[in-house]
Amino acid sequence: MSGIVGIFSKKKYKNIFPDLYSALYAIQHRGQEAMGISLLSHERLSEIRGKGEIANNIGLDNISTLAGNVGLAHAKYMFAEDDRSLLPMPWMFYPKNSDHKNLIAIDGKFFDKNSPEEIVNNLNSKNEDEIIEYVNKLNGVYALLIVSGKRMIAVRDHYGIKNLCVGKNDDNYIVASESCAIESIGGQICHELKPGEIYIVDDDGEKSYFSKEISNSPCIFDFVYTARPDSYINGVSVYDARIRMGEILYKEHPVDADIVVGSPDSGLISAVGFSRASNIKYERAIVRNRYINRTFILPTDSTRQKGIRIKLNPIKHLLEGKRVVLVDDSIVRGNTVKRVIEILKESGAKEVHIRIASPQVIKEENYTFDVADKEHLISYNRSVEEVRKIIGADSLGFISLEGLREACGNKTYYENCFDGFNPLERK
C-alpha cells in the first residue's frame, strides 16, 4: 500500500518540486518506512531517497538541491520479504529505445519476474500496439508511474485493485495513489484510471489506451483503514463510507452505553456515525500523540507494542463510571485494541463494548498490506466470543461484509482478508 505521485509540466523551466513535495506529504500515511523524490530538468537528475519519513530526509540543508519540471515521489510501505538494503523508488534507467533518462515508481507486486528496468524498456516503445500488448502480459496487483523529460506514463492493474487518479493544477498533470494528494496542491480531479488503463501525457497533451480489464475491484480495506478520509475511491467518498460503517454497525450490533469513543485516528469517523445512529453521546475521550504514527504498519510486534503504549492517552474524567462503546476500524493482530481496553478500564470505565467497522480479518494478505501468516491474525480460526475474551471486552461486534459493502456503495471490491470476493482466484 505504498503511495506514489507523478507530476509532468510542459513548461521546461518550471520547478514542480514544491507541489511534488506537498503531494507526497498528503499520502505519507501510505508508507512510513522509506521515501524518495526524484526530479528531472533538461536530463539533469536531482533526488533524495532514504529510510523513514519525509521530514527525516528533507530539510533546510538539502531542499534547495531539488528542482525539475517532471518528477516522481514514493512513500514506501515495506513487506516482510522486501530487500531492506535497497533504497526506495523512484529508480532511474536509460531505456534501450530512448535517449532520455526515465524514472519509475511502483506500488504493488507482479506475479511474474518483471523487473522495473524491463518495464521501462517495454513501455518506452513508440508503437502503441506494442505497449498495449506488453501491459496485457504485465500481470499483478500494481499501480506504476514512469516519467521522462518527454512524457509521463501511468498504468493501473487489470484487476483494478490498486488505485490511481489523474488531476491538473495549472499546467501540471498529476497522477497519484489517492485524490487527496492532488487536491492538497490545489489540483482538480479529472478521472480515476480504469483497470488496465495506460495513461500518457506529453507535450502534445494527454491520451489513454486500454489493455484487458479483468475486474474493477479496488481494495475495500482502503475505505476501512488505509486511505485518507478526504479521498475518493471508485467514485465513493471515504469519509461518507466511514460514517455509514458506523451507522450500519449500530444497526447490526446495538448496545446500551453512556458514551461513544473512537479509536484515534481511523476509528473516529465511524464512531461519529455510530453515535448519530444510536443517539449515544460522542466524546473524544482518547488523545493521540501526533508524533507517533500508525502502529498497524510498523514492521515488528515489538515496535507496534511500544508505539501503542505511548501513542494513546485517555481523558479520565470523561470515562470514570461510564459504559463506553469504543469504535475501531479493524482488528488485525489485536494488540492495539487490547491495550486500549486496558487503558479505558484503568481510567475508570465501567464497561467497554467494542464495535469494529470491518468484518473479522481471517485470511493472510500480501498484495495490499502485509499479513504474511494467518497465525498472526487474532480472528483466524476463532469465534467472535473467543476474540472478545482474549481482548477483554464486555461485548464485541463486527460489521458484516454485506454491511461494509453497503457502506462503500454496493460496488465490487477486493475483499480477500475478509474471505470475500477475490478476482485473483480467477487468474
XYZ file of C-alpha atoms in Angstrom:
427
model
C 0.000 0.000 0.000
C 2.788 2.413 -0.832
C 1.952 5.878 -2.144
C 3.167 7.235 -5.473
C 2.839 10.645 -7.130
C 3.956 11.879 -10.531
C 3.888 15.391 -11.963
C 4.600 16.432 -15.557
C 4.797 20.088 -16.556
C 5.042 21.229 -20.160
C 6.901 24.332 -19.005
C 10.507 23.200 -19.233
C 11.847 25.771 -16.773
C 9.155 25.351 -14.126
C 10.163 23.783 -10.804
C 7.475 21.313 -9.730
C 9.315 20.280 -6.558
C 7.087 22.274 -4.129
C 3.960 20.579 -5.499
C 5.547 17.128 -5.614
C 6.841 17.522 -2.063
C 3.424 18.642 -0.769
C 1.580 15.881 -2.629
C 3.876 13.237 -1.141
C 3.218 14.626 2.330
C -0.513 14.164 1.657
C -0.005 10.413 1.208
C 2.665 9.877 3.873
C 0.092 7.667 5.647
C 0.536 5.042 2.924
C 4.148 4.326 3.885
C 6.467 5.476 6.640
C 9.487 3.206 6.284
C 11.177 4.974 3.359
C 10.649 7.809 0.909
C 12.023 9.119 -2.339
C 11.651 12.205 -4.510
C 13.352 12.391 -7.923
C 13.147 15.172 -10.497
C 14.463 15.783 -13.997
C 15.334 19.127 -15.527
C 16.810 19.002 -19.046
C 18.126 15.488 -18.283
C 19.697 16.627 -15.015
C 18.625 14.371 -12.132
C 18.153 15.644 -8.594
C 16.860 13.357 -5.892
C 16.655 12.471 -2.225
C 15.860 8.952 -1.096
C 16.183 7.479 2.344
C 14.738 5.463 5.189
C 11.996 6.867 7.351
C 9.578 9.678 6.667
C 9.852 12.773 4.507
C 10.798 15.006 7.436
C 13.685 12.666 8.296
C 15.254 13.167 4.883
C 14.400 16.628 3.562
C 15.340 19.779 5.432
C 16.833 23.236 5.049
C 20.238 21.777 4.277
C 19.187 19.918 1.118
C 15.812 21.241 -0.034
C 17.414 23.731 -2.434
C 19.094 20.912 -4.370
C 15.801 19.598 -5.751
C 14.412 21.037 -8.965
C 12.823 19.870 -12.193
C 9.780 20.215 -14.421
C 8.935 16.498 -14.136
C 9.289 14.073 -11.255
C 8.090 11.174 -9.165
C 7.716 10.649 -5.426
C 7.276 7.482 -3.379
C 6.221 6.796 0.227
C 7.282 3.207 0.861
C 5.401 0.545 2.816
C 7.654 -2.480 3.162
C 6.543 -6.083 3.015
C 8.292 -8.764 5.042
C 10.112 -10.198 2.023
C 11.365 -6.836 0.716
C 15.101 -6.270 0.457
C 15.636 -3.574 3.088
C 19.101 -2.781 1.806
C 17.638 -1.243 -1.355
C 16.864 2.441 -1.406
C 13.216 3.237 -2.162
C 11.951 4.277 -5.559
C 11.916 6.290 -7.756
C 14.678 4.492 -9.649
C 16.295 5.767 -12.833
C 17.028 3.807 -16.012
C 18.250 4.517 -19.530
C 15.799 2.673 -21.814
C 17.225 0.870 -24.817
C 14.916 2.648 -27.247
C 15.100 6.163 -25.800
C 17.700 8.889 -25.416
C 16.102 10.185 -22.220
C 16.505 9.253 -18.586
C 13.419 7.554 -17.162
C 12.200 7.421 -13.566
C 9.896 4.674 -12.314
C 7.849 4.202 -9.130
C 5.662 1.184 -8.400
C 3.051 0.452 -5.760
C 2.377 -3.259 -5.709
C 3.659 -6.602 -6.900
C 3.881 -8.628 -10.096
C 3.057 -12.312 -10.467
C 5.978 -12.877 -12.820
C 9.557 -11.664 -12.565
C 9.066 -8.286 -14.216
C 11.972 -6.023 -13.320
C 11.499 -2.247 -13.220
C 14.149 -1.880 -15.933
C 12.292 -4.314 -18.194
C 9.038 -2.420 -17.617
C 10.679 0.903 -18.507
C 12.181 -0.585 -21.667
C 8.891 -2.009 -22.895
C 6.726 0.995 -22.062
C 9.111 3.251 -23.971
C 8.098 1.662 -27.254
C 6.994 4.187 -29.873
C 4.413 1.672 -31.085
C 1.147 1.987 -29.158
C 0.055 -1.554 -30.024
C 3.289 -2.917 -28.567
C 2.699 -1.010 -25.326
C -0.831 -2.391 -25.020
C 0.377 -5.922 -25.823
C 3.063 -5.689 -23.150
C 0.667 -4.364 -20.490
C -1.737 -7.193 -21.350
C 1.023 -9.567 -20.199
C 2.036 -7.475 -17.176
C 0.079 -9.376 -14.558
C -0.033 -8.360 -10.923
C -1.553 -6.058 -8.368
C 0.097 -2.754 -9.119
C -0.014 0.902 -9.981
C 3.028 2.272 -11.752
C 4.376 5.601 -12.954
C 7.168 6.334 -15.425
C 8.360 9.833 -16.254
C 10.979 11.325 -18.544
C 11.579 14.804 -19.866
C 9.297 13.899 -22.775
C 6.289 12.219 -21.151
C 4.668 10.557 -18.177
C 3.072 7.102 -18.287
C 0.676 5.699 -15.682
C -0.680 2.144 -15.650
C -3.268 0.534 -13.367
C -3.528 -3.252 -12.951
C -6.149 -5.322 -14.802
C -7.996 -6.121 -11.585
C -8.377 -2.502 -10.513
C -7.124 -3.358 -7.021
C -4.578 -0.538 -6.869
C -5.930 2.956 -7.276
C -4.567 5.761 -9.457
C -6.212 9.081 -10.239
C -5.397 11.932 -12.607
C -5.674 15.643 -11.979
C -4.453 19.034 -13.178
C -3.014 22.080 -11.486
C -2.384 24.994 -13.862
C -0.097 23.430 -16.472
C 0.818 20.453 -14.280
C -0.521 16.970 -14.991
C -0.671 14.959 -11.780
C -1.154 11.237 -11.127
C -1.392 9.929 -7.563
C -2.445 6.945 -5.464
C -5.160 8.998 -3.765
C -7.203 12.002 -4.804
C -6.250 13.861 -1.610
C -2.699 14.265 -2.951
C -3.994 16.134 -5.991
C -6.420 18.301 -4.082
C -3.804 19.150 -1.432
C -1.847 21.120 -4.044
C -4.868 22.886 -5.481
C -5.386 20.402 -8.300
C -8.681 19.383 -9.809
C -9.508 15.689 -10.094
C -10.090 14.626 -13.705
C -10.669 10.890 -13.503
C -9.658 7.636 -11.877
C -7.749 5.324 -14.145
C -9.782 2.327 -15.236
C -8.382 -1.174 -14.738
C -5.818 -1.822 -17.446
C -5.731 1.833 -18.481
C -2.477 3.229 -19.873
C -2.487 6.999 -19.411
C 0.160 9.003 -21.271
C 0.792 12.746 -21.148
C 3.403 14.569 -23.205
C 3.931 17.972 -24.804
C 1.072 17.276 -27.216
C -1.459 16.581 -24.451
C -2.944 13.515 -22.810
C -4.365 10.258 -24.106
C -5.355 6.848 -22.800
C -5.093 3.334 -24.180
C -6.786 0.316 -22.715
C -5.420 -3.155 -22.167
C -7.557 -6.002 -20.839
C -9.831 -5.441 -17.847
C -10.468 -8.459 -15.626
C -12.419 -6.690 -12.887
C -12.838 -3.292 -11.261
C -12.215 -4.242 -7.652
C -10.442 -1.617 -5.525
C -9.252 -2.875 -2.157
C -12.084 -2.397 0.321
C -9.554 -2.112 3.165
C -8.655 1.317 1.761
C -12.076 2.507 2.925
C -11.664 0.852 6.309
C -8.144 1.959 7.166
C -5.582 2.859 4.546
C -6.989 5.876 2.696
C -7.279 9.398 3.985
C -10.910 10.356 4.698
C -10.811 13.245 2.219
C -10.049 10.874 -0.669
C -12.465 9.383 -3.181
C -12.097 5.791 -4.361
C -14.249 4.205 -7.036
C -16.310 7.392 -7.042
C -17.142 6.974 -3.344
C -16.164 9.388 -0.568
C -14.034 7.610 2.039
C -15.425 9.922 4.726
C -19.045 9.171 3.823
C -18.314 5.450 3.692
C -16.859 5.518 7.204
C -19.869 7.411 8.555
C -22.140 4.769 7.018
C -19.989 1.991 8.508
C -20.705 3.368 11.970
C -24.409 3.724 11.291
C -24.701 0.188 9.928
C -22.564 -1.127 12.779
C -25.071 0.186 15.324
C -27.947 -1.270 13.327
C -26.272 -4.697 13.327
C -24.871 -4.574 16.874
C -26.837 -2.173 19.113
C -25.723 -1.617 22.695
C -26.762 0.362 25.795
C -23.986 2.754 26.769
C -23.242 6.237 28.052
C -20.658 7.449 25.539
C -19.191 6.530 22.153
C -15.435 6.889 21.719
C -13.466 6.484 18.503
C -10.053 4.864 18.458
C -7.701 7.518 17.038
C -7.476 8.172 14.229
C -9.046 5.736 11.787
C -11.960 4.824 14.085
C -13.071 8.385 14.759
C -15.351 8.886 11.755
C -17.163 5.566 12.150
C -17.624 6.446 15.827
C -19.455 9.617 14.753
C -21.733 7.506 12.551
C -22.366 5.078 15.410
C -23.204 7.984 17.727
C -25.626 9.520 15.233
C -27.446 6.238 14.692
C -27.622 5.337 18.388
C -28.157 8.808 19.895
C -25.393 7.955 22.365
C -23.174 10.935 23.129
C -19.881 11.066 21.265
C -16.780 12.048 23.236
C -13.162 12.365 22.151
C -12.008 10.679 25.331
C -8.734 9.342 23.926
C -5.981 11.704 22.831
C -3.483 10.610 20.220
C 0.144 11.674 20.373
C 0.606 13.294 16.961
C 4.267 12.330 16.877
C 3.520 8.612 16.901
C 2.357 7.225 13.589
C 0.235 4.305 12.507
C 1.116 1.311 14.670
C -0.510 -1.250 12.389
C 2.060 -0.694 9.638
C 5.113 -0.746 11.899
C 7.349 -3.678 10.892
C 7.539 -5.823 14.073
C 5.358 -6.782 17.026
C 7.785 -5.200 19.488
C 7.747 -1.824 17.735
C 3.956 -1.964 17.427
C 3.604 -2.658 21.153
C 5.908 0.220 22.074
C 4.054 2.503 19.706
C 0.676 1.662 21.251
C 1.872 2.402 24.772
C 2.974 5.935 24.018
C 0.503 6.693 21.227
C -2.767 6.987 23.183
C -3.733 8.781 26.368
C -7.228 8.899 27.983
C -9.155 11.875 29.341
C -10.077 10.138 32.577
C -12.924 12.314 33.849
C -14.898 11.560 30.660
C -14.548 7.808 31.268
C -14.973 7.314 35.000
C -18.013 5.176 35.796
C -19.164 5.183 32.160
C -20.337 2.387 29.886
C -18.134 3.038 26.881
C -18.557 1.989 23.262
C -15.174 2.008 21.574
C -15.415 2.051 17.778
C -12.324 0.969 15.858
C -11.713 0.434 12.168
C -10.435 -3.148 12.349
C -8.816 -5.810 14.462
C -5.865 -7.481 12.764
C -3.418 -8.788 15.341
C -5.386 -7.477 18.328
C -2.500 -5.683 20.046
C -3.910 -2.183 19.788
C -7.494 -2.837 20.809
C -6.447 -4.998 23.762
C -4.189 -2.250 25.064
C -6.841 0.442 24.525
C -9.373 -1.591 26.517
C -6.835 -1.829 29.333
C -6.287 1.934 29.188
C -10.029 2.636 29.327
C -10.615 0.334 32.271
C -7.582 1.648 34.120
C -9.136 5.093 33.638
C -12.351 4.084 35.376
C -14.610 2.903 32.566
C -17.346 0.698 33.989
C -17.825 -1.309 30.789
C -16.043 -1.324 27.435
C -18.021 -2.518 24.400
C -16.011 -2.883 21.200
C -17.580 -2.264 17.791
C -15.472 -2.831 14.686
C -16.245 -1.113 11.380
C -14.994 -4.043 9.307
C -15.523 -7.822 9.344
C -13.117 -10.235 11.006
C -9.739 -10.408 9.232
C -9.307 -14.136 8.741
C -7.005 -14.589 5.739
C -3.414 -13.601 5.118
C -2.857 -10.751 2.677
C 0.356 -9.840 0.881
C -0.690 -7.703 -2.061
C -2.305 -4.665 -0.425
C -0.964 -4.827 3.132
C 1.301 -7.338 4.808
C -0.045 -10.125 6.994
C 2.137 -12.930 5.745
C 0.981 -15.613 8.171
C -2.663 -16.140 9.141
C -1.484 -17.415 12.510
C -0.803 -13.749 13.351
C -4.483 -12.883 12.900
C -6.432 -12.830 16.144
C -9.659 -13.789 14.348
C -8.198 -16.695 12.395
C -9.990 -19.879 13.402
C -11.654 -18.105 16.356
C -15.240 -17.101 17.015
C -16.218 -13.557 17.925
C -16.736 -14.693 21.517
C -13.244 -16.199 21.672
C -11.750 -12.955 20.377
C -13.804 -10.970 22.901
C -12.342 -12.962 25.777
C -8.775 -12.523 24.522
C -9.029 -8.735 24.209
C -11.002 -8.329 27.441
C -14.078 -6.520 26.078
C -17.518 -6.644 27.702
C -19.025 -7.200 24.264
C -17.720 -7.312 20.701
C -19.386 -6.800 17.337
C -18.021 -6.667 13.802
C -19.859 -5.153 10.858
C -20.916 -7.814 8.357
C -19.279 -7.984 4.944
C -22.668 -7.152 3.424
C -22.878 -4.114 5.695
C -19.391 -2.971 4.712
C -20.251 -3.334 1.023
C -23.379 -1.255 1.557
C -21.345 1.459 3.286
C -18.964 1.544 0.316
C -21.693 1.934 -2.288
C -22.540 -1.711 -3.044
C -19.835 -1.955 -5.692
C -17.343 -4.724 -6.421
C -14.256 -4.751 -4.194
C -11.184 -6.827 -3.441
C -12.097 -8.447 -0.104
C -9.504 -11.172 0.343
C -8.609 -10.538 4.001
C -12.296 -10.899 4.943
C -12.590 -14.090 2.847
C -14.809 -12.207 0.412
C -14.508 -11.536 -3.314
C -11.037 -12.037 -4.756
C -10.623 -11.668 -8.528
C -7.093 -13.068 -8.302
C -8.522 -16.515 -7.639
C -9.800 -16.467 -11.212
C -6.404 -15.825 -12.818
